[in-house]
Amino acid sequence: MVPFVWSDGCLRHEPEAEIWIGTRTPATEVPQRARAIREALLEGGAQEVSSAAHDDAALLAVHDPALVEFLRTAWDDWSAATLPSDRVVPYVFARSGLTSGRAPAVPTAVWARAGLFAYDTMTLIGPGTWEAARAAVDVALTAVDLVAGDGPIAYACCRPPGHHVTRSLYGGSCYLNNTAVAAAALLARVDGPVAVVDIDAHHGNGTQEIFFGRGDVLTASVHVDPGAGWFPHFLGFTAENDDANLNLPLPPGTGDDGWLTAVRDAATFAAPARALVVALGVDAAAGDPESPLEVTAAGYREAGAILGELGLPTVVVQEGGYDLGTIGPLVVETLTGLAR
Ligand code: SP5
Ligand code: ZN
């Protein structure tokens, strides 16, 4: 079984809610997700490795220092201002069309600052959000260390997820792009390109944006077609494809056959790389409340086998997956397929 990296710090983010289409709804990205996955891994006999602290080098290789500094201080500043909301939530957004190409001012009002860095209202910041997001980065970097050491595959059992975060903007229940951080860290250690294959049900728009046009990190994403009405809505289309980026949007209702064909295409695209990051969302599974894809547990095992066939040093980073009763077994299936 693939070893996994764990940090209790990842449990400290408890968003409790998301503001979705103007309504406060219960959070889906909850601490119990990570606990459920860990439990299934331990039951499956996987070795747990404690996360080790890492400096900000790999983090700042993929993120704007201003985003990192905002996230580090946002909750303290918000709570000191005694505002009506118990979470940081943006209300006015610094869109590029406002400022004729000029950089927007940094708002004096604490309650306006999130509008410089957030691109949605679903991704709330509260006590422990920064600590958990930073812990998830350490988990991903510890998994990179394991792969750069003796093992060919390691799994980062982390949350909050990261693949929706761009260089300078957070959203989609994500704060820091753990997958991109892992890819940047691997890039510094191998001789040649790194590939990211994202099999979360949603397009990995943040990872795409971070590495777009570079060529040293190949990005492929298999996801529900945003054109059919799914998050992230603005990105994830085939029109964004080039030599280093492959989007494989699928219609709602796609099951194992169509999904695995796309995973095979993503693996072929990734084959020239010298190391692989798998952005593992298990929300493509039938029954997940956040996506209309219909992948089975056997499908996830086969996806693992397809990616394992590449024979590359591989870091698997946890992204989405919201059905608390099945996410643990789905991760175990994928890792079992990978290690086959
Ligand atoms: C990492 C990841 O899987 N992010 C997914 C973000 C997509 N969320 C879209 C939210 C759509 C509305 N969900 C309603 C939930 C009610 N609480
Ligand atoms: Zn997702």
XYZ file of C-alpha atoms and ligand atoms in Angstrom:
358
model
C 0.000 0.000 0.000
C 1.115 3.567 -0.739
C 2.353 5.488 2.354
C 0.355 8.560 3.312
C 1.243 11.841 4.984
C -0.922 13.282 7.738
C -1.132 16.475 9.818
C -3.710 17.223 12.519
C -3.293 20.852 11.415
C -5.468 20.147 8.357
C -8.459 19.708 10.692
C -8.286 23.287 11.980
C -10.266 24.853 9.114
C -13.995 24.635 9.900
C -15.792 26.846 7.377
C -19.249 25.673 8.551
C -20.921 27.470 5.635
C -20.529 28.664 2.064
C -22.307 31.650 0.594
C -23.711 30.101 -2.587
C -25.910 32.113 -4.967
C -26.461 34.584 -2.174
C -27.530 32.008 0.393
C -25.693 30.703 3.443
C -25.628 26.900 2.927
C -23.890 24.205 5.015
C -20.209 23.666 4.201
C -19.329 20.592 2.159
C -15.549 20.846 2.621
C -15.448 19.726 6.269
C -12.723 18.303 8.565
C -14.485 14.926 8.700
C -13.463 14.387 5.053
C -9.818 14.003 6.020
C -10.632 11.883 9.068
C -12.754 9.518 6.955
C -9.977 9.061 4.399
C -7.343 8.490 7.084
C -9.498 5.866 8.762
C -9.921 3.921 5.506
C -6.186 4.101 4.811
C -5.278 2.780 8.262
C -7.867 0.029 7.906
C -6.264 -0.857 4.572
C -2.884 -1.199 6.265
C -1.261 1.941 4.840
C 1.761 3.407 6.618
C 1.145 6.859 8.135
C 3.981 9.388 7.942
C 3.857 12.577 10.030
C 4.013 15.818 8.109
C 7.221 17.842 8.463
C 7.440 21.648 8.455
C 8.759 23.193 5.233
C 9.744 26.775 4.492
C 7.822 28.986 2.035
C 10.131 28.470 -0.976
C 7.893 26.079 -2.960
C 4.763 27.992 -1.851
C 6.160 31.292 -3.147
C 7.239 29.591 -6.370
C 3.551 29.270 -7.306
C 1.736 32.029 -5.377
C 1.813 35.818 -5.275
C 3.339 36.830 -1.903
C 0.418 39.271 -1.479
C -2.099 36.372 -1.562
C -0.058 34.405 0.964
C 0.236 37.434 3.260
C -3.498 38.147 2.986
C -4.404 34.562 3.903
C -1.915 34.582 6.781
C -3.485 37.678 8.357
C -7.093 37.777 7.070
C -8.782 36.135 10.043
C -6.858 38.084 12.690
C -7.627 41.383 10.952
C -11.302 40.506 10.410
C -11.890 39.310 13.972
C -10.114 42.384 15.416
C -12.534 44.593 13.468
C -15.631 43.030 15.150
C -17.736 42.662 12.012
C -21.232 41.157 11.705
C -20.064 37.983 9.897
C -18.180 35.254 11.801
C -16.168 34.451 8.648
C -14.204 36.525 6.141
C -16.395 36.925 3.054
C -15.903 39.367 0.171
C -18.596 41.853 -0.789
C -16.908 43.959 -3.496
C -14.493 42.556 -6.068
C -11.413 44.235 -7.616
C -12.158 43.119 -11.200
C -9.650 44.184 -13.865
C -12.372 46.054 -15.800
C -12.704 48.545 -12.937
C -9.260 50.075 -13.036
C -8.184 50.770 -16.657
C -5.209 48.472 -16.196
C -4.009 50.142 -12.999
C -3.445 48.094 -9.865
C -6.433 48.566 -7.541
C -5.838 50.351 -4.250
C -5.356 48.231 -1.153
C -8.582 49.042 0.727
C -8.347 50.843 4.039
C -11.429 48.927 5.198
C -10.550 45.455 6.444
C -13.941 44.206 5.196
C -13.117 45.153 1.596
C -9.700 43.478 1.389
C -10.916 39.970 0.539
C -12.199 41.439 -2.731
C -8.586 41.745 -3.910
C -7.975 37.997 -3.609
C -11.268 36.018 -3.593
C -13.072 35.137 -6.812
C -16.171 33.650 -5.204
C -18.284 33.921 -2.059
C -18.197 30.212 -1.200
C -14.715 30.113 0.238
C -14.873 31.481 3.769
C -11.950 32.235 6.074
C -12.245 31.743 9.821
C -10.112 30.819 12.826
C -7.731 28.038 11.785
C -8.170 28.455 8.021
C -4.623 29.704 7.484
C -3.132 27.073 9.797
C -4.961 24.282 7.970
C -4.161 25.561 4.478
C -0.478 25.935 5.396
C -0.505 22.476 7.028
C -1.872 21.028 3.767
C 1.108 22.535 1.918
C 3.462 20.844 4.392
C 1.654 17.533 3.894
C 2.077 17.825 0.118
C 5.755 18.767 0.454
C 6.387 15.864 2.843
C 4.876 13.539 0.236
C 7.283 15.035 -2.325
C 10.153 14.259 0.062
C 9.012 10.630 0.309
C 8.969 10.258 -3.463
C 12.303 11.985 -3.870
C 13.571 9.541 -1.235
C 12.951 5.823 -1.367
C 9.318 5.350 -2.444
C 7.982 5.673 -5.983
C 4.511 6.818 -4.810
C 3.249 8.833 -1.830
C -0.181 10.210 -0.948
C -0.823 13.592 0.682
C -3.941 13.185 2.859
C -4.647 16.889 3.107
C -7.407 19.494 3.165
C -8.543 22.159 2.474
C -8.086 21.325 -1.224
C -6.103 23.569 -3.571
C -6.549 23.048 -7.306
C -8.906 26.023 -7.841
C -6.366 28.570 -6.534
C -4.472 30.612 -9.157
C -1.195 32.416 -8.589
C -2.998 35.317 -6.902
C -6.685 34.395 -6.351
C -8.425 31.887 -4.059
C -11.820 30.215 -4.463
C -13.684 26.926 -4.920
C -13.198 25.905 -1.261
C -9.428 26.222 -1.832
C -6.827 28.624 -0.350
C -3.338 27.426 -1.329
C -2.718 25.192 -4.343
C -1.185 22.105 -2.732
C -1.023 20.290 -6.077
C 0.863 23.150 -7.752
C 3.226 23.455 -4.788
C 4.012 19.729 -5.068
C 4.608 20.059 -8.822
C 6.963 23.013 -8.296
C 8.886 21.120 -5.610
C 9.207 18.048 -7.850
C 10.333 20.234 -10.740
C 13.283 21.377 -8.650
C 14.337 17.755 -8.107
C 13.939 15.999 -11.456
C 15.651 16.517 -14.766
C 12.791 17.405 -17.092
C 9.119 18.286 -17.102
C 6.595 17.399 -14.412
C 2.994 16.494 -15.241
C -0.171 17.163 -13.250
C -3.116 14.891 -13.993
C -6.229 16.225 -12.275
C -9.084 13.723 -11.949
C -11.225 15.775 -9.561
C -14.756 16.185 -10.931
C -14.130 19.924 -11.376
C -11.645 21.566 -13.727
C -8.266 22.277 -12.111
C -8.413 25.909 -13.167
C -5.931 27.183 -10.599
C -3.231 24.708 -11.537
C -3.851 25.434 -15.220
C -3.475 29.177 -14.653
C -0.311 28.831 -12.561
C 1.564 26.802 -15.164
C -0.093 28.099 -18.338
C 2.329 28.891 -21.155
C 5.406 27.592 -19.330
C 5.965 24.127 -20.810
C 7.914 22.761 -17.832
C 4.749 21.566 -16.071
C 2.221 19.743 -18.254
C -1.331 20.073 -16.959
C -4.211 17.743 -17.830
C -7.684 17.816 -16.275
C -10.615 15.397 -16.607
C -13.811 17.048 -15.382
C -17.493 17.701 -15.861
C -18.059 20.115 -18.747
C -18.288 23.642 -17.313
C -20.384 24.469 -20.383
C -23.083 22.181 -18.970
C -23.393 24.529 -16.005
C -20.721 23.359 -13.582
C -18.044 25.070 -11.501
C -15.637 26.732 -12.342
C -17.968 27.916 -15.152
C -15.468 30.279 -16.843
C -12.654 27.786 -17.488
C -12.057 24.156 -18.373
C -12.905 24.157 -22.084
C -10.969 22.517 -24.918
C -10.319 25.998 -26.378
C -7.691 26.399 -23.614
C -5.709 23.378 -24.839
C -2.152 23.747 -26.134
C 1.108 21.769 -26.107
C 1.272 21.894 -22.298
C -2.407 21.950 -21.259
C -5.129 19.390 -21.939
C -8.728 19.860 -20.817
C -11.020 16.856 -21.161
C -14.549 18.058 -20.312
C -17.198 15.344 -20.018
C -21.005 15.538 -20.155
C -22.976 15.161 -16.904
C -23.837 11.490 -16.380
C -20.539 10.196 -17.779
C -19.625 6.870 -16.145
C -16.560 4.621 -16.110
C -16.235 4.112 -19.885
C -16.121 7.756 -20.936
C -14.230 8.863 -17.838
C -11.522 6.190 -18.145
C -11.059 6.986 -21.841
C -10.336 10.576 -20.802
C -8.015 9.426 -17.989
C -6.094 7.344 -20.573
C -5.792 10.405 -22.826
C -4.526 12.446 -19.850
C -1.976 9.714 -19.025
C -0.722 9.661 -22.624
C -0.328 13.448 -22.478
C 1.634 13.127 -19.209
C 3.900 10.312 -20.408
C 6.874 12.504 -21.483
C 7.194 13.891 -17.928
C 9.825 12.767 -15.427
C 7.498 12.961 -12.406
C 3.751 13.030 -11.850
C 1.346 14.770 -9.491
C -2.141 13.280 -9.385
C -4.735 15.796 -8.184
C -7.095 13.213 -6.726
C -10.653 14.340 -6.279
C -13.048 11.480 -5.667
C -16.064 13.702 -6.316
C -16.468 12.206 -9.820
C -17.970 9.165 -8.090
C -21.655 8.372 -8.494
C -23.396 9.614 -5.375
C -21.116 12.552 -4.694
C -23.309 15.563 -3.871
C -21.129 18.067 -5.781
C -20.891 16.506 -9.256
C -23.041 14.685 -11.829
C -20.344 12.222 -12.980
C -21.081 8.550 -12.309
C -17.717 6.877 -11.776
C -17.623 3.643 -9.720
C -15.093 2.395 -7.172
C -13.796 -0.017 -9.833
C -13.392 2.978 -12.146
C -11.226 4.771 -9.587
C -9.107 1.630 -9.134
C -8.634 1.422 -12.916
C -7.728 5.132 -13.095
C -5.034 4.444 -10.498
C -3.739 1.532 -12.580
C -3.646 3.666 -15.763
C -1.618 6.376 -14.023
C 0.586 3.805 -12.256
C 1.425 2.273 -15.659
C 3.386 5.430 -16.446
C 5.975 4.228 -13.929
C 6.834 7.789 -12.855
C 7.705 9.033 -9.358
C 4.202 10.023 -8.268
C 2.790 12.305 -5.598
C -0.965 11.987 -5.112
C -2.576 15.073 -3.565
C -6.107 15.002 -2.189
C -8.538 17.468 -3.762
C -12.357 17.135 -3.602
C -14.792 14.357 -2.663
C -17.746 15.098 -0.408
C -19.683 11.895 0.283
C -18.325 11.155 3.745
C -19.450 7.523 3.606
C -17.495 6.617 0.440
C -14.532 8.974 0.028
C -12.200 6.835 2.181
C -12.784 3.609 0.238
C -12.558 5.512 -3.087
C -9.113 6.865 -2.181
C -7.989 3.385 -1.097
C -9.201 1.957 -4.438
C -7.267 4.568 -6.405
C -4.043 4.063 -4.446
C -4.394 0.288 -4.733
C -4.691 0.622 -8.508
C -1.688 2.953 -8.623
C 0.558 0.599 -6.681
C -0.518 -2.479 -8.660
C -12.015 21.126 -4.628
C -13.407 21.079 -5.131
O -13.932 20.003 -5.419
N -14.067 22.228 -5.190
C -15.391 22.198 -5.640
C -15.939 23.537 -5.667
C -17.240 23.510 -6.370
N -18.265 23.957 -5.527
C -19.398 24.364 -6.271
C -20.476 24.645 -5.338
C -21.785 24.462 -5.940
C -22.859 24.526 -4.957
N -22.774 23.603 -3.881
C -23.896 23.700 -3.013
C -23.535 23.158 -1.688
C -24.466 23.641 -0.637
N -23.762 23.814 0.598
Zn -14.060 18.930 -7.161
